[in-house]
């Protein structure tokens, strides 16, 4: 007994047995992060939290995507943090550049104009490539073809509660295709004609519009105008086969042709959200109340003290954005006939 060490270190035999592995099946699923080499320490923080709160018991894979080759440090650090297998993909030029039908001068003028008007990321070319890539291409990368489910993770996010079950399995067993934790109104300056393009698509492709869709989430006048509500896409757990379906790909290609990723600054969040709202039935979209999440500047902290205590949450319930005026989550609850969690009235401001 005198020889017994104070504590095992990670290189000692038996260390892995100290971490309990969740029983049950695994889904064909992966985490996915788009990142630059310079994002390493911010993505490392996110990974550590996802692992501590969930993945150390589930060991799902993690795919990293970049428009440039990942460097040795990025690969070494991320591989050491992820409990599943890591994969690194370089995005082909065609998925991260101007399509030939885009008028470069017109796009440049838009950026200069948006810079003057101080629109966030308005002058950025790379941000536009990023939004177009997340809208239309991440799910078609060769590494992603091996999976059916994805969970998107960005740098510098936080998870505030233990996740004691498998969200991928929840999605699969409940026939969900898309999910969110935060919703809000988009800056109208970034998407002035996105709804016109959407209406054009709806007219050309009525076969893709779901019967029991969530138009009420997106529009207050039966589809005439967009109310700018969207699910925040820096967190997503979703079905890749849905994104790879004719319905979604036709939607993306129709929007892409209209040029708004470059002539405006369409974000992948409104694009994914409009797609989910129109191409999916209501009951295929899920709100994860129990996944407590932060991405600057918004927090989703579960409503309901019981949940927060049981899951060892460390978020301040006052920070919860769900029921505040600028969130669209109330609207989502109302149109789906869901009962708001107990205590929501105390979090409205
Ligand atoms: P914000 O959340 O809208 O402020 O945008 P972020 O800066 O967080 O970017 C969104 C995601 O795209 C993050 O995962 C970033 O790491 C990633 N990203 C943004 N710009 C680039 C880029 O130029 N190259 C690569 N490889 N990733 C990028
Ligand atoms: Mn971000």
GROMACS .gro file of N, CA, C and O in nm, residues 182-278:
model
  388
  182UNK      N    1  -3.077   2.842  -2.945
  182UNK     CA    2  -3.102   2.986  -2.941
  182UNK      C    3  -3.163   3.030  -3.073
  182UNK      O    4  -3.126   2.979  -3.180
  183UNK      N    5  -3.255   3.125  -3.065
  183UNK     CA    6  -3.313   3.182  -3.187
  183UNK      C    7  -3.325   3.332  -3.168
  183UNK      O    8  -3.336   3.380  -3.055
  184UNK      N    9  -3.319   3.406  -3.277
  184UNK     CA   10  -3.326   3.552  -3.268
  184UNK      C   11  -3.358   3.612  -3.404
  184UNK      O   12  -3.377   3.538  -3.501
  185UNK      N   13  -3.363   3.745  -3.409
  185UNK     CA   14  -3.391   3.817  -3.533
  185UNK      C   15  -3.261   3.852  -3.605
  185UNK      O   16  -3.166   3.899  -3.542
  186UNK      N   17  -3.257   3.829  -3.735
  186UNK     CA   18  -3.137   3.862  -3.815
  186UNK      C   19  -3.131   4.011  -3.844
  186UNK      O   20  -3.235   4.078  -3.856
  187UNK      N   21  -3.008   4.064  -3.858
  187UNK     CA   22  -2.991   4.204  -3.901
  187UNK      C   23  -3.043   4.215  -4.044
  187UNK      O   24  -2.988   4.153  -4.135
  188UNK      N   25  -3.142   4.299  -4.063
  188UNK     CA   26  -3.208   4.306  -4.194
  188UNK      C   27  -3.112   4.355  -4.303
  188UNK      O   28  -3.122   4.314  -4.418
  189UNK      N   29  -3.013   4.436  -4.266
  189UNK     CA   30  -2.919   4.489  -4.366
  189UNK      C   31  -2.838   4.379  -4.436
  189UNK      O   32  -2.784   4.401  -4.543
  190UNK      N   33  -2.829   4.263  -4.372
  190UNK     CA   34  -2.745   4.157  -4.432
  190UNK      C   35  -2.825   4.068  -4.528
  190UNK      O   36  -2.765   3.988  -4.601
  191UNK      N   37  -2.958   4.079  -4.525
  191UNK     CA   38  -3.041   3.986  -4.604
  191UNK      C   39  -3.161   4.053  -4.673
  191UNK      O   40  -3.267   3.991  -4.681
  192UNK      N   41  -3.146   4.177  -4.725
  192UNK     CA   42  -3.265   4.246  -4.775
  192UNK      C   43  -3.347   4.167  -4.878
  192UNK      O   44  -3.470   4.177  -4.880
  193UNK      N   45  -3.282   4.088  -4.966
  193UNK     CA   46  -3.360   4.018  -5.070
  193UNK      C   47  -3.366   3.867  -5.049
  193UNK      O   48  -3.408   3.793  -5.139
  194UNK      N   49  -3.323   3.818  -4.932
  194UNK     CA   50  -3.324   3.672  -4.910
  194UNK      C   51  -3.466   3.615  -4.921
  194UNK      O   52  -3.486   3.505  -4.974
  195UNK      N   53  -3.562   3.689  -4.871
  195UNK     CA   54  -3.699   3.636  -4.876
  195UNK      C   55  -3.755   3.638  -5.019
  195UNK      O   56  -3.830   3.549  -5.058
  196UNK      N   57  -3.717   3.738  -5.099
  196UNK     CA   58  -3.760   3.737  -5.240
  196UNK      C   59  -3.707   3.612  -5.309
  196UNK      O   60  -3.779   3.547  -5.386
  197UNK      N   61  -3.581   3.579  -5.282
  197UNK     CA   62  -3.523   3.458  -5.341
  197UNK      C   63  -3.594   3.333  -5.290
  197UNK      O   64  -3.616   3.238  -5.364
  198UNK      N   65  -3.631   3.335  -5.162
  198UNK     CA   66  -3.702   3.221  -5.104
  198UNK      C   67  -3.837   3.203  -5.172
  198UNK      O   68  -3.878   3.091  -5.205
  199UNK      N   69  -3.905   3.314  -5.194
  199UNK     CA   70  -4.038   3.305  -5.257
  199UNK      C   71  -4.028   3.252  -5.401
  199UNK      O   72  -4.112   3.175  -5.445
  200UNK      N   73  -3.922   3.295  -5.469
  200UNK     CA   74  -3.899   3.245  -5.605
  200UNK      C   75  -3.879   3.093  -5.602
  200UNK      O   76  -3.937   3.019  -5.682
  201UNK      N   77  -3.800   3.048  -5.505
  201UNK     CA   78  -3.778   2.903  -5.490
  201UNK      C   79  -3.909   2.829  -5.460
  201UNK      O   80  -3.938   2.725  -5.519
  202UNK      N   81  -3.990   2.887  -5.371
  202UNK     CA   82  -4.116   2.821  -5.335
  202UNK      C   83  -4.207   2.806  -5.458
  202UNK      O   84  -4.276   2.707  -5.473
  203UNK      N   85  -4.204   2.909  -5.544
  203UNK     CA   86  -4.286   2.906  -5.664
  203UNK      C   87  -4.234   2.800  -5.762
  203UNK      O   88  -4.311   2.724  -5.822
  204UNK      N   89  -4.102   2.796  -5.777
  204UNK     CA   90  -4.043   2.700  -5.872
  204UNK      C   91  -4.043   2.557  -5.821
  204UNK      O   92  -4.035   2.463  -5.900
  205UNK      N   93  -4.045   2.539  -5.691
  205UNK     CA   94  -4.033   2.403  -5.633
  205UNK      C   95  -4.138   2.376  -5.526
  205UNK      O   96  -4.103   2.342  -5.412
  206UNK      N   97  -4.264   2.385  -5.564
  206UNK     CA   98  -4.368   2.357  -5.463
  206UNK      C   99  -4.356   2.215  -5.409
  206UNK      O  100  -4.397   2.188  -5.296
  207UNK      N  101  -4.297   2.126  -5.488
  207UNK     CA  102  -4.285   1.984  -5.446
  207UNK      C  103  -4.195   1.969  -5.324
  207UNK      O  104  -4.201   1.867  -5.255
  208UNK      N  105  -4.110   2.068  -5.297
  208UNK     CA  106  -4.016   2.056  -5.184
  208UNK      C  107  -4.073   2.113  -5.053
  208UNK      O  108  -4.012   2.099  -4.947
  209UNK      N  109  -4.183   2.183  -5.060
  209UNK     CA  110  -4.235   2.250  -4.940
  209UNK      C  111  -4.314   2.150  -4.855
  209UNK      O  112  -4.404   2.084  -4.906
  210UNK      N  113  -4.276   2.139  -4.728
  210UNK     CA  114  -4.343   2.042  -4.639
  210UNK      C  115  -4.485   2.087  -4.609
  210UNK      O  116  -4.512   2.207  -4.595
  211UNK      N  117  -4.572   1.990  -4.599
  211UNK     CA  118  -4.713   2.021  -4.573
  211UNK      C  119  -4.732   2.090  -4.438
  211UNK      O  120  -4.794   2.194  -4.428
  212UNK      N  121  -4.671   2.030  -4.337
  212UNK     CA  122  -4.686   2.085  -4.201
  212UNK      C  123  -4.562   2.166  -4.164
  212UNK      O  124  -4.492   2.137  -4.068
  213UNK      N  125  -4.534   2.270  -4.244
  213UNK     CA  126  -4.410   2.347  -4.226
  213UNK      C  127  -4.426   2.452  -4.115
  213UNK      O  128  -4.531   2.465  -4.054
  214UNK      N  129  -4.317   2.525  -4.092
  214UNK     CA  130  -4.315   2.626  -3.985
  214UNK      C  131  -4.319   2.768  -4.040
  214UNK      O  132  -4.252   2.857  -3.988
  215UNK      N  133  -4.395   2.790  -4.146
  215UNK     CA  134  -4.403   2.924  -4.204
  215UNK      C  135  -4.435   3.029  -4.098
  215UNK      O  136  -4.381   3.140  -4.102
  216UNK      N  137  -4.517   2.992  -4.002
  216UNK     CA  138  -4.552   3.086  -3.895
  216UNK      C  139  -4.432   3.132  -3.812
  216UNK      O  140  -4.438   3.235  -3.746
  217UNK      N  141  -4.327   3.049  -3.811
  217UNK     CA  142  -4.206   3.091  -3.739
  217UNK      C  143  -4.134   3.201  -3.817
  217UNK      O  144  -4.072   3.289  -3.759
  218UNK      N  145  -4.144   3.195  -3.950
  218UNK     CA  146  -4.065   3.283  -4.037
  218UNK      C  147  -4.139   3.408  -4.081
  218UNK      O  148  -4.077   3.506  -4.120
  219UNK      N  149  -4.271   3.401  -4.081
  219UNK     CA  150  -4.349   3.510  -4.138
  219UNK      C  151  -4.473   3.538  -4.054
  219UNK      O  152  -4.538   3.446  -4.006
  220UNK      N  153  -4.505   3.667  -4.043
  220UNK     CA  154  -4.625   3.706  -3.967
  220UNK      C  155  -4.744   3.732  -4.057
  220UNK      O  156  -4.852   3.767  -4.010
  221UNK      N  157  -4.721   3.721  -4.190
  221UNK     CA  158  -4.832   3.751  -4.281
  221UNK      C  159  -4.848   3.640  -4.385
  221UNK      O  160  -4.867   3.666  -4.504
  222UNK      N  161  -4.835   3.517  -4.337
  222UNK     CA  162  -4.862   3.402  -4.424
  222UNK      C  163  -4.760   3.383  -4.536
  222UNK      O  164  -4.790   3.317  -4.636
  223UNK      N  165  -4.642   3.442  -4.523
  223UNK     CA  166  -4.537   3.418  -4.621
  223UNK      C  167  -4.506   3.537  -4.710
  223UNK      O  168  -4.412   3.532  -4.791
  224UNK      N  169  -4.581   3.643  -4.696
  224UNK     CA  170  -4.555   3.761  -4.780
  224UNK      C  171  -4.419   3.823  -4.746
  224UNK      O  172  -4.337   3.849  -4.834
  225UNK      N  173  -4.396   3.846  -4.617
  225UNK     CA  174  -4.267   3.904  -4.575
  225UNK      C  175  -4.201   3.817  -4.468
  225UNK      O  176  -4.269   3.739  -4.400
  226UNK      N  177  -4.070   3.832  -4.456
  226UNK     CA  178  -3.991   3.757  -4.358
  226UNK      C  179  -3.982   3.839  -4.230
  226UNK      O  180  -3.953   3.960  -4.235
  227UNK      N  181  -4.004   3.775  -4.117
  227UNK     CA  182  -3.994   3.847  -3.990
  227UNK      C  183  -3.851   3.843  -3.932
  227UNK      O  184  -3.827   3.895  -3.824
  228UNK      N  185  -3.759   3.777  -4.003
  228UNK     CA  186  -3.616   3.770  -3.969
  228UNK      C  187  -3.584   3.673  -3.855
  228UNK      O  188  -3.471   3.671  -3.806
  229UNK      N  189  -3.681   3.595  -3.811
  229UNK     CA  190  -3.652   3.492  -3.709
  229UNK      C  191  -3.566   3.382  -3.768
  229UNK      O  192  -3.588   3.337  -3.880
  230UNK      N  193  -3.468   3.342  -3.691
  230UNK     CA  194  -3.385   3.228  -3.734
  230UNK      C  195  -3.327   3.156  -3.614
  230UNK      O  196  -3.319   3.212  -3.504
  231UNK      N  197  -3.292   3.030  -3.636
  231UNK     CA  198  -3.221   2.951  -3.535
  231UNK      C  199  -3.072   2.985  -3.549
  231UNK      O  200  -3.021   2.995  -3.661
  232UNK      N  201  -3.005   2.999  -3.436
  232UNK     CA  202  -2.864   3.039  -3.440
  232UNK      C  203  -2.779   2.917  -3.475
  232UNK      O  204  -2.770   2.822  -3.396
  233UNK      N  205  -2.711   2.923  -3.590
  233UNK     CA  206  -2.650   2.801  -3.644
  233UNK      C  207  -2.510   2.772  -3.591
  233UNK      O  208  -2.450   2.673  -3.631
  234UNK      N  209  -2.457   2.856  -3.501
  234UNK     CA  210  -2.326   2.817  -3.446
  234UNK      C  211  -2.339   2.693  -3.356
  234UNK      O  212  -2.243   2.622  -3.333
  235UNK      N  213  -2.460   2.665  -3.307
  235UNK     CA  214  -2.493   2.535  -3.248
  235UNK      C  215  -2.594   2.468  -3.341
  235UNK      O  216  -2.697   2.529  -3.373
  236UNK      N  217  -2.565   2.347  -3.382
  236UNK     CA  218  -2.664   2.268  -3.456
  236UNK      C  219  -2.635   2.122  -3.430
  236UNK      O  220  -2.519   2.081  -3.432
  237UNK      N  221  -2.740   2.044  -3.407
  237UNK     CA  222  -2.729   1.899  -3.421
  237UNK      C  223  -2.829   1.868  -3.532
  237UNK      O  224  -2.946   1.908  -3.523
  238UNK      N  225  -2.784   1.802  -3.637
  238UNK     CA  226  -2.875   1.782  -3.750
  238UNK      C  227  -2.843   1.659  -3.831
  238UNK      O  228  -2.743   1.590  -3.806
  239UNK      N  229  -2.932   1.635  -3.927
  239UNK     CA  230  -2.921   1.517  -4.012
  239UNK      C  231  -2.855   1.555  -4.146
  239UNK      O  232  -2.907   1.640  -4.218
  240UNK      N  233  -2.743   1.492  -4.176
  240UNK     CA  234  -2.669   1.526  -4.298
  240UNK      C  235  -2.742   1.480  -4.423
  240UNK      O  236  -2.731   1.543  -4.529
  241UNK      N  237  -2.817   1.371  -4.413
  241UNK     CA  238  -2.890   1.324  -4.532
  241UNK      C  239  -2.998   1.423  -4.573
  241UNK      O  240  -3.029   1.438  -4.691
  242UNK      N  241  -3.053   1.492  -4.474
  242UNK     CA  242  -3.149   1.597  -4.508
  242UNK      C  243  -3.078   1.709  -4.586
  242UNK      O  244  -3.126   1.754  -4.691
  243UNK      N  245  -2.963   1.754  -4.537
  243UNK     CA  246  -2.890   1.860  -4.608
  243UNK      C  247  -2.846   1.815  -4.747
  243UNK      O  248  -2.835   1.896  -4.839
  244UNK      N  249  -2.821   1.684  -4.762
  244UNK     CA  250  -2.779   1.633  -4.892
  244UNK      C  251  -2.897   1.597  -4.982
  244UNK      O  252  -2.877   1.549  -5.093
  245UNK      N  253  -3.020   1.620  -4.933
  245UNK     CA  254  -3.139   1.584  -5.012
  245UNK      C  255  -3.158   1.680  -5.128
  245UNK      O  256  -3.108   1.793  -5.126
  246UNK      N  257  -3.235   1.637  -5.231
  246UNK     CA  258  -3.266   1.726  -5.345
  246UNK      C  259  -3.332   1.853  -5.296
  246UNK      O  260  -3.304   1.961  -5.347
  247UNK      N  261  -3.421   1.842  -5.198
  247UNK     CA  262  -3.493   1.959  -5.152
  247UNK      C  263  -3.396   2.066  -5.101
  247UNK      O  264  -3.400   2.182  -5.144
  248UNK      N  265  -3.305   2.026  -5.011
  248UNK     CA  266  -3.213   2.125  -4.955
  248UNK      C  267  -3.115   2.176  -5.061
  248UNK      O  268  -3.089   2.296  -5.072
  249UNK      N  269  -3.060   2.083  -5.139
  249UNK     CA  270  -2.959   2.124  -5.239
  249UNK      C  271  -3.022   2.215  -5.345
  249UNK      O  272  -2.962   2.315  -5.386
  250UNK      N  273  -3.144   2.184  -5.388
  250UNK     CA  274  -3.213   2.273  -5.484
  250UNK      C  275  -3.233   2.412  -5.422
  250UNK      O  276  -3.217   2.513  -5.490
  251UNK      N  277  -3.268   2.414  -5.293
  251UNK     CA  278  -3.287   2.543  -5.225
  251UNK      C  279  -3.155   2.621  -5.224
  251UNK      O  280  -3.150   2.737  -5.264
  252UNK      N  281  -3.049   2.555  -5.180
  252UNK     CA  282  -2.919   2.625  -5.174
  252UNK      C  283  -2.878   2.674  -5.312
  252UNK      O  284  -2.835   2.789  -5.328
  253UNK      N  285  -2.892   2.588  -5.414
  253UNK     CA  286  -2.844   2.628  -5.547
  253UNK      C  287  -2.926   2.743  -5.604
  253UNK      O  288  -2.871   2.832  -5.670
  254UNK      N  289  -3.053   2.744  -5.574
  254UNK     CA  290  -3.138   2.853  -5.619
  254UNK      C  291  -3.096   2.985  -5.552
  254UNK      O  292  -3.079   3.089  -5.619
  255UNK      N  293  -3.070   2.981  -5.423
  255UNK     CA  294  -3.023   3.102  -5.353
  255UNK      C  295  -2.886   3.145  -5.405
  255UNK      O  296  -2.861   3.263  -5.429
  256UNK      N  297  -2.798   3.047  -5.423
  256UNK     CA  298  -2.661   3.078  -5.465
  256UNK      C  299  -2.660   3.153  -5.598
  256UNK      O  300  -2.590   3.253  -5.613
  257UNK      N  301  -2.742   3.106  -5.693
  257UNK     CA  302  -2.755   3.170  -5.825
  257UNK      C  303  -2.799   3.315  -5.813
  257UNK      O  304  -2.761   3.400  -5.895
  258UNK      N  305  -2.879   3.345  -5.713
  258UNK     CA  306  -2.928   3.482  -5.698
  258UNK      C  307  -2.819   3.575  -5.644
  258UNK      O  308  -2.836   3.698  -5.647
  259UNK      N  309  -2.710   3.518  -5.595
  259UNK     CA  310  -2.591   3.598  -5.566
  259UNK      C  311  -2.584   3.667  -5.431
  259UNK      O  312  -2.487   3.735  -5.400
  260UNK      N  313  -2.684   3.649  -5.347
  260UNK     CA  314  -2.690   3.725  -5.222
  260UNK      C  315  -2.581   3.692  -5.120
  260UNK      O  316  -2.561   3.770  -5.026
  261UNK      N  317  -2.512   3.580  -5.138
  261UNK     CA  318  -2.399   3.554  -5.046
  261UNK      C  319  -2.290   3.660  -5.068
  261UNK      O  320  -2.215   3.691  -4.976
  262UNK      N  321  -2.284   3.716  -5.191
  262UNK     CA  322  -2.182   3.817  -5.223
  262UNK      C  323  -2.238   3.956  -5.245
  262UNK      O  324  -2.173   4.055  -5.214
  263UNK      N  325  -2.359   3.967  -5.301
  263UNK     CA  326  -2.417   4.100  -5.326
  263UNK      C  327  -2.485   4.156  -5.201
  263UNK      O  328  -2.522   4.273  -5.196
  264UNK      N  329  -2.508   4.065  -5.103
  264UNK     CA  330  -2.553   4.110  -4.972
  264UNK      C  331  -2.456   4.042  -4.875
  264UNK      O  332  -2.337   4.035  -4.905
  265UNK      N  333  -2.505   3.989  -4.762
  265UNK     CA  334  -2.412   3.915  -4.676
  265UNK      C  335  -2.490   3.806  -4.604
  265UNK      O  336  -2.489   3.796  -4.482
  266UNK      N  337  -2.560   3.725  -4.688
  266UNK     CA  338  -2.647   3.624  -4.631
  266UNK      C  339  -2.571   3.532  -4.537
  266UNK      O  340  -2.464   3.479  -4.572
  267UNK      N  341  -2.626   3.509  -4.420
  267UNK     CA  342  -2.564   3.419  -4.322
  267UNK      C  343  -2.619   3.278  -4.338
  267UNK      O  344  -2.730   3.257  -4.387
  268UNK      N  345  -2.539   3.182  -4.294
  268UNK     CA  346  -2.586   3.043  -4.301
  268UNK      C  347  -2.699   3.017  -4.201
  268UNK      O  348  -2.778   2.924  -4.219
  269UNK      N  349  -2.708   3.101  -4.097
  269UNK     CA  350  -2.815   3.078  -3.998
  269UNK      C  351  -2.954   3.101  -4.060
  269UNK      O  352  -3.039   3.012  -4.054
  270UNK      N  353  -2.981   3.219  -4.121
  270UNK     CA  354  -3.112   3.233  -4.185
  270UNK      C  355  -3.134   3.133  -4.298
  270UNK      O  356  -3.247   3.088  -4.319
  271UNK      N  357  -3.028   3.096  -4.370
  271UNK     CA  358  -3.046   3.001  -4.481
  271UNK      C  359  -3.088   2.863  -4.426
  271UNK      O  360  -3.188   2.805  -4.469
  272UNK      N  361  -3.014   2.812  -4.327
  272UNK     CA  362  -3.052   2.683  -4.267
  272UNK      C  363  -3.192   2.691  -4.205
  272UNK      O  364  -3.271   2.596  -4.214
  273UNK      N  365  -3.220   2.804  -4.142
  273UNK     CA  366  -3.347   2.816  -4.070
  273UNK      C  367  -3.467   2.821  -4.163
  273UNK      O  368  -3.570   2.759  -4.137
  274UNK      N  369  -3.452   2.899  -4.271
  274UNK     CA  370  -3.562   2.905  -4.368
  274UNK      C  371  -3.583   2.767  -4.429
  274UNK      O  372  -3.696   2.720  -4.444
  275UNK      N  373  -3.472   2.699  -4.458
  275UNK     CA  374  -3.483   2.563  -4.512
  275UNK      C  375  -3.555   2.471  -4.413
  275UNK      O  376  -3.649   2.400  -4.449
  276UNK      N  377  -3.512   2.474  -4.288
  276UNK     CA  378  -3.576   2.388  -4.187
  276UNK      C  379  -3.723   2.425  -4.173
  276UNK      O  380  -3.811   2.338  -4.162
  277UNK      N  381  -3.752   2.554  -4.176
  277UNK     CA  382  -3.889   2.600  -4.158
  277UNK      C  383  -3.982   2.562  -4.271
  277UNK      O  384  -4.102   2.544  -4.249
  278UNK      N  385  -3.929   2.552  -4.393
  278UNK     CA  386  -4.016   2.527  -4.509
  278UNK      C  387  -4.008   2.384  -4.563
  278UNK      O  388  -4.105   2.332  -4.616
   0.00000   0.00000   0.00000
